[in-house]
Short mmCIF file of C-alpha atoms in Angstrom, two decimals:
data_model
loop_
_atom_site.label_atom_id
_atom_site.label_comp_id
_atom_site.label_asym_id
_atom_site.label_seq_id
_atom_site.Cartn_x
_atom_site.Cartn_y
_atom_site.Cartn_z
CA MET A 370 -20.30 10.38 -0.95
CA ALA A 371 -20.25 6.56 -1.00
CA SER A 372 -21.12 4.92 2.30
CA CYS A 373 -20.25 1.79 4.23
CA SER A 374 -23.07 -0.66 5.00
CA CYS A 375 -23.19 0.89 8.50
CA GLY A 376 -24.04 4.26 6.97
CA LYS A 377 -20.73 6.02 7.66
CA PRO A 378 -18.55 7.51 4.89
CA ALA A 379 -16.49 4.87 3.10
CA VAL A 380 -12.70 5.05 3.03
CA TYR A 381 -11.91 1.82 1.17
CA TYR A 382 -13.40 -0.49 -1.44
CA LYS A 383 -12.52 -4.19 -1.28
CA ALA A 384 -12.93 -5.18 -4.92
CA TYR A 385 -12.67 -8.90 -4.14
CA GLU A 386 -15.71 -8.53 -1.86
CA ALA A 387 -17.42 -5.78 -3.91
CA ARG A 388 -17.91 -3.93 -0.63
CA LEU A 389 -17.23 -0.45 0.76
CA TYR A 390 -15.80 0.05 4.26
CA CYS A 391 -15.71 3.00 6.65
CA LYS A 392 -12.66 3.51 8.86
CA GLY A 393 -14.05 1.60 11.85
CA CYS A 394 -15.49 -1.33 9.89
CA PHE A 395 -12.31 -1.66 7.84
CA CYS A 396 -10.03 -1.78 10.89
CA ARG A 397 -12.31 -4.29 12.61
CA SER A 398 -12.31 -6.47 9.47
CA ILE A 399 -8.51 -6.64 9.54
CA GLU A 400 -8.43 -7.46 13.25
CA LYS A 401 -11.13 -10.10 12.82
CA ARG A 402 -9.28 -11.82 9.96
CA VAL A 403 -5.99 -11.86 11.86
CA LYS A 404 -7.67 -13.35 14.94
CA LYS A 405 -9.41 -15.91 12.73
CA THR A 406 -6.06 -16.91 11.21
CA ILE A 407 -4.48 -17.24 14.67
CA THR A 408 -7.35 -19.44 15.85
CA LYS A 409 -7.67 -21.59 12.71
CA TYR A 410 -3.97 -22.40 12.48
CA LYS A 411 -3.36 -22.50 16.25
CA LEU A 412 -0.62 -19.88 15.99
CA LEU A 413 -0.66 -18.92 19.67
CA GLN A 414 -0.93 -21.06 22.80
CA SER A 415 -0.81 -20.49 26.53
CA ASN A 416 2.65 -19.69 27.93
CA ASP A 417 3.98 -18.61 24.53
CA THR A 418 6.79 -16.10 24.32
CA VAL A 419 6.37 -14.56 20.87
CA ALA A 420 9.31 -12.90 19.16
CA VAL A 421 8.16 -10.44 16.49
CA GLY A 422 10.45 -9.63 13.58
CA PHE A 423 10.18 -5.84 13.69
CA SER A 424 11.60 -3.45 11.08
CA SER A 425 9.16 -0.57 11.80
CA GLY A 426 7.77 -0.92 8.28
CA LYS A 427 4.01 -1.04 7.67
CA ASP A 428 3.63 -4.83 7.95
CA SER A 429 5.73 -5.50 11.03
CA THR A 430 4.32 -2.40 12.73
CA SER A 431 0.73 -3.54 12.14
CA LEU A 432 1.68 -7.03 13.33
CA LEU A 433 3.38 -5.79 16.50
CA HIS A 434 0.40 -3.62 17.46
CA LEU A 435 -2.11 -6.39 16.70
CA LEU A 436 -0.22 -8.97 18.75
CA HIS A 437 0.27 -6.44 21.55
CA GLU A 438 -3.50 -5.92 21.64
CA ILE A 439 -4.21 -9.67 21.54
CA THR A 440 -1.62 -10.77 24.10
CA GLY A 441 -1.74 -7.67 26.31
CA PRO A 442 -4.55 -8.93 28.59
CA ARG A 443 -2.89 -12.37 28.82
CA ARG A 444 -0.52 -12.89 31.75
CA ASP A 445 0.54 -16.21 30.26
CA MET A 446 1.96 -14.66 27.07
CA LYS A 447 4.90 -12.37 26.40
CA LEU A 448 6.05 -10.33 23.40
CA VAL A 449 9.60 -9.41 22.45
CA ALA A 450 10.54 -7.44 19.32
CA ILE A 451 13.62 -8.34 17.28
CA SER A 452 15.16 -6.01 14.70
CA ILE A 453 17.92 -6.95 12.28
CA ASP A 454 20.51 -4.31 11.42
CA GLU A 455 21.85 -5.23 7.98
CA GLY A 456 24.08 -2.16 7.93
CA ILE A 457 22.32 -0.28 5.12
CA THR A 458 23.38 3.33 5.52
CA GLY A 459 20.59 5.89 5.29
CA TYR A 460 17.88 3.22 5.44
CA ARG A 461 18.15 0.77 8.31
CA ASP A 462 19.66 3.25 10.75
CA THR A 463 16.58 5.49 10.47
CA SER A 464 14.15 2.58 10.77
CA LEU A 465 15.90 1.26 13.89
CA LYS A 466 15.57 4.65 15.56
CA LEU A 467 11.81 4.50 15.04
CA ALA A 468 11.66 0.84 16.10
CA LYS A 469 13.26 1.70 19.44
CA GLN A 470 10.72 4.48 20.02
CA VAL A 471 7.74 2.27 19.16
CA CYS A 472 8.85 -0.56 21.44
CA ALA A 473 9.56 1.83 24.29
CA GLY A 474 6.10 3.35 23.89
CA LEU A 475 4.43 -0.06 23.99
CA GLY A 476 6.61 -1.36 26.81
CA ILE A 477 7.92 -4.24 24.70
CA ASP A 478 11.44 -5.62 25.12
CA HIS A 479 13.47 -4.84 22.00
CA LYS A 480 16.57 -6.66 20.79
CA ILE A 481 18.76 -5.65 17.84
CA VAL A 482 21.10 -8.08 16.07
CA SER A 483 23.48 -6.86 13.38
CA PHE A 484 25.11 -8.45 10.35
CA LYS A 485 28.35 -6.79 11.45
CA GLU A 486 28.34 -8.57 14.81
CA ALA A 487 27.29 -11.92 13.35
CA TYR A 488 29.32 -12.05 10.13
CA GLY A 489 31.94 -9.35 10.56
CA LYS A 490 30.56 -7.35 7.63
CA THR A 491 27.48 -5.36 6.66
CA LEU A 492 25.28 -5.73 3.60
CA ASP A 493 26.77 -2.49 2.29
CA ASP A 494 30.21 -4.13 2.61
CA GLN A 495 29.03 -7.15 0.63
CA ILE A 496 27.24 -5.38 -2.21
CA PRO A 497 30.35 -4.91 -4.43
CA LYS A 498 30.98 -8.68 -4.23
CA ILE A 499 27.40 -9.77 -4.93
CA GLU A 500 26.15 -10.59 -8.42
CA GLN A 501 23.63 -8.00 -9.61
CA GLY A 502 20.08 -8.90 -8.63
CA LYS A 503 21.20 -11.25 -5.84
CA ALA A 504 21.33 -8.82 -2.90
CA CYS A 505 17.90 -9.90 -1.60
CA THR A 506 19.04 -13.53 -1.55
CA TYR A 507 22.12 -12.75 0.55
CA CYS A 508 20.14 -10.49 2.86
CA GLY A 509 17.16 -12.82 3.22
CA VAL A 510 19.27 -15.85 4.12
CA ALA A 511 21.15 -13.92 6.81
CA ARG A 512 18.03 -12.23 8.19
CA ARG A 513 16.21 -15.56 8.58
CA GLN A 514 19.14 -17.12 10.39
CA LEU A 515 19.62 -14.17 12.75
CA LEU A 516 15.90 -13.85 13.50
CA ASN A 517 15.81 -17.52 14.46
CA TRP A 518 18.97 -17.20 16.56
CA ALA A 519 17.76 -14.05 18.34
CA ALA A 520 14.31 -15.53 18.97
CA ARG A 521 15.90 -18.61 20.53
CA GLU A 522 18.23 -16.50 22.67
CA ALA A 523 15.19 -14.53 23.88
CA GLY A 524 13.50 -17.76 24.98
CA ALA A 525 10.79 -17.46 22.33
CA THR A 526 8.45 -20.33 21.56
CA LYS A 527 7.19 -18.66 18.36
CA LEU A 528 8.67 -16.26 15.82
CA ALA A 529 6.04 -14.03 14.20
CA VAL A 530 6.89 -12.36 10.89
CA GLY A 531 4.88 -9.76 9.00
CA HIS A 532 4.50 -11.61 5.70
CA ASN A 533 1.26 -10.50 4.04
CA LEU A 534 -0.83 -12.03 1.25
CA ASP A 535 1.24 -10.35 -1.46
CA ASP A 536 4.52 -11.63 0.01
CA GLU A 537 3.17 -15.17 0.08
CA VAL A 538 1.76 -15.34 -3.45
CA GLN A 539 4.95 -13.74 -4.79
CA ALA A 540 6.99 -16.42 -3.01
CA ILE A 541 4.76 -19.17 -4.39
CA LEU A 542 5.28 -18.01 -7.98
CA MET A 543 9.01 -17.33 -7.48
CA ASN A 544 9.62 -20.85 -6.21
CA TRP A 545 7.48 -22.34 -8.97
CA ILE A 546 9.39 -20.44 -11.66
CA ARG A 547 12.72 -21.51 -10.17
CA GLY A 548 11.58 -25.08 -9.71
CA ASP A 549 12.45 -24.83 -6.01
CA LEU A 550 9.90 -27.26 -4.63
CA VAL A 551 11.84 -27.66 -1.38
CA ARG A 552 11.47 -23.99 -0.51
CA ALA A 553 7.88 -23.97 -1.77
CA SER A 554 7.02 -26.83 0.58
CA ARG A 555 8.15 -24.72 3.55
CA LEU A 556 5.71 -21.89 2.83
CA GLY A 557 2.79 -21.81 5.20
CA THR A 558 0.95 -19.94 7.91
CA ARG A 559 2.91 -21.94 10.46
CA THR A 560 6.30 -23.51 9.78
CA GLU A 561 7.98 -25.96 12.13
CA GLY A 562 11.24 -27.86 12.02
CA ASN A 563 12.33 -31.13 13.60
CA ASP A 564 15.24 -29.45 15.38
CA PRO A 565 14.79 -27.83 18.82
CA ASN A 566 17.03 -24.95 17.67
CA PHE A 567 14.47 -23.99 15.02
CA ILE A 568 11.81 -21.66 16.45
CA PRO A 569 8.35 -22.28 14.89
CA ARG A 570 7.53 -19.40 12.54
CA ILE A 571 4.04 -17.95 12.30
CA LYS A 572 2.44 -15.50 9.83
CA PRO A 573 -0.72 -13.91 11.28
CA LEU A 574 -0.95 -11.44 8.34
CA ARG A 575 -0.76 -14.12 5.65
CA PHE A 576 -4.31 -13.47 4.43
CA ILE A 577 -4.16 -9.66 4.53
CA PRO A 578 -3.33 -7.89 1.23
CA GLU A 579 -0.33 -5.55 1.38
CA ARG A 580 -2.30 -2.41 0.60
CA GLU A 581 -4.67 -3.26 3.47
CA THR A 582 -1.89 -3.59 6.05
CA ALA A 583 -0.63 -0.20 4.85
CA LEU A 584 -4.08 1.37 5.13
CA TYR A 585 -4.67 -0.24 8.53
CA ALA A 586 -1.43 1.24 9.88
CA SER A 587 -2.34 4.64 8.44
CA LEU A 588 -5.91 4.68 9.78
CA LYS A 589 -4.72 3.59 13.23
CA GLY A 590 -2.10 6.34 13.24
CA PHE A 591 0.86 4.02 13.78
CA PRO A 592 4.27 5.61 13.14
CA VAL A 593 5.76 3.70 10.20
CA HIS A 594 9.14 3.85 8.52
CA GLN A 595 8.75 4.73 4.84
CA GLY A 596 11.03 3.96 1.94
CA GLU A 597 12.37 1.06 -0.10
CA CYS A 598 15.67 -0.69 0.52
CA PRO A 599 18.24 0.80 -1.92
CA HIS A 600 19.58 -2.69 -2.70
CA ALA A 601 16.20 -4.28 -3.48
CA THR A 602 16.20 -5.74 -6.99
CA GLY A 603 15.34 -9.04 -8.64
CA ILE A 604 12.52 -11.10 -10.08
CA ARG A 605 10.21 -10.56 -7.10
CA PHE A 606 9.42 -7.03 -8.24
CA ASP A 607 8.41 -8.17 -11.74
CA ILE A 608 6.23 -10.86 -10.18
CA ARG A 609 4.72 -8.26 -7.85
CA ASP A 610 3.76 -6.03 -10.78
CA PHE A 611 2.35 -9.01 -12.71
CA LEU A 612 0.20 -10.12 -9.78
CA ASN A 613 -1.03 -6.59 -9.11
CA GLN A 614 -2.11 -6.29 -12.74
CA LEU A 615 -3.97 -9.61 -12.51
CA GLU A 616 -5.62 -8.56 -9.25
CA THR A 617 -6.80 -5.29 -10.79
CA THR A 618 -8.36 -7.10 -13.75
CA TYR A 619 -9.57 -10.14 -11.81
CA PRO A 620 -10.22 -9.21 -8.15
CA GLY A 621 -9.56 -12.11 -5.79
CA THR A 622 -6.72 -13.60 -7.85
CA LYS A 623 -4.25 -13.47 -4.96
CA PHE A 624 -6.65 -15.22 -2.59
CA SER A 625 -7.35 -17.87 -5.24
CA LEU A 626 -3.62 -18.50 -5.66
CA ILE A 627 -2.94 -18.98 -1.98
CA GLU A 628 -6.06 -21.11 -1.48
CA GLY A 629 -5.05 -23.33 -4.41
CA PHE A 630 -1.53 -23.66 -3.05
CA GLU A 631 -2.83 -24.67 0.38
CA LYS A 632 -4.70 -27.57 -1.24
CA ILE A 633 -1.60 -29.02 -2.88
CA GLN A 634 0.94 -28.15 -0.18
CA PRO A 635 0.38 -31.29 1.96
CA PHE A 636 1.17 -33.48 -1.06
CA LEU A 637 4.16 -31.32 -1.94
CA THR A 638 5.52 -31.49 1.61
CA THR A 639 5.18 -35.29 1.68
CA ALA A 640 6.92 -35.68 -1.67
CA VAL A 641 9.77 -33.35 -0.75
CA ALA A 642 10.30 -35.11 2.61
CA LYS A 643 11.06 -38.35 0.75
CA THR A 644 13.80 -36.80 -1.37
CA THR A 645 15.55 -34.32 0.94
CA HIS A 646 17.81 -34.56 3.94
CA PRO A 647 16.24 -33.97 7.37
CA ILE A 648 17.10 -30.80 9.28
CA THR A 649 20.41 -31.26 11.11
CA ARG A 650 23.09 -28.79 12.23
CA CYS A 651 25.46 -26.75 10.08
CA ALA A 652 29.04 -28.00 10.47
CA SER A 653 30.29 -24.42 10.76
CA CYS A 654 27.81 -22.40 12.84
CA LYS A 655 25.75 -25.27 14.37
CA GLU A 656 22.48 -23.62 13.35
CA PRO A 657 19.65 -25.75 11.87
CA SER A 658 20.34 -26.69 8.24
CA SER A 659 19.31 -29.31 5.67
CA GLN A 660 22.86 -29.23 4.27
CA GLU A 661 26.26 -29.99 5.78
CA ARG A 662 27.01 -26.26 5.57
CA CYS A 663 24.09 -23.83 5.85
CA LYS A 664 23.31 -21.24 3.19
CA ALA A 665 24.24 -18.34 5.49
CA CYS A 666 27.74 -19.69 6.05
CA GLU A 667 28.07 -20.51 2.35
CA LEU A 668 27.17 -16.95 1.30
CA TRP A 669 28.71 -14.92 4.13
CA SER A 670 31.93 -16.74 5.05
CA TYR A 671 34.12 -15.79 2.10
#
């Protein structure tokens, strides 16, 4: 049987490092990289109240447990979990049940905000009216707005989301293909706005591949909600498959993409700032927006 460098049986091979890992060394490598990301990008500070977007999926579950371990000994930091109920029958209702159990077990305050309460309708209600392949756009816009709102209501100074390496490189390519340089300029390990109503967003898992967050959660024995959203369609899944194929043939491709993007992002952000409107308030809902009417109101108010 293949062994880790420590001599114990290997459970995982990181092709981009050409290295085998045992269970203990693998889990420590994930924890070390997350802590390094937090330190390098100054994601956490004293007296932070960190709201964690928590769906009970593999990424947000790993993130919640990691942040609980990191902030647990700190009396000057607080965690609160926020779950969004889109109203997806047979999917979100089961994940929320698990989310409540996990938060109760960890002793973390848990808040749930629903599309129905915020917009008067669920995602299931909207699906018949949405152009095919656009469900993720409608859902994503609403989720981002409600996460920010709920984090602010909870008194959070940071909003942590479980975006992993795969999520980020997919977003980079999606925005490039669409020519959406404005959205591309907002990608980053830490995103801030110039409006006090916008809660700074942090991504501690940004440099962890998706399959590694899944394995980490499994090896640690975390209860995780399984299953794909029944409404999930669109170009992201084709890009995901394309990137996975590249990564298999050329290990390290995803890291190279995100590292290359980080080099050009400062120039992109500067260029976009000269041609776009500053963040103000939506005329309808008063939430932060770069337009007179925010995207959430535009999509959900008909």
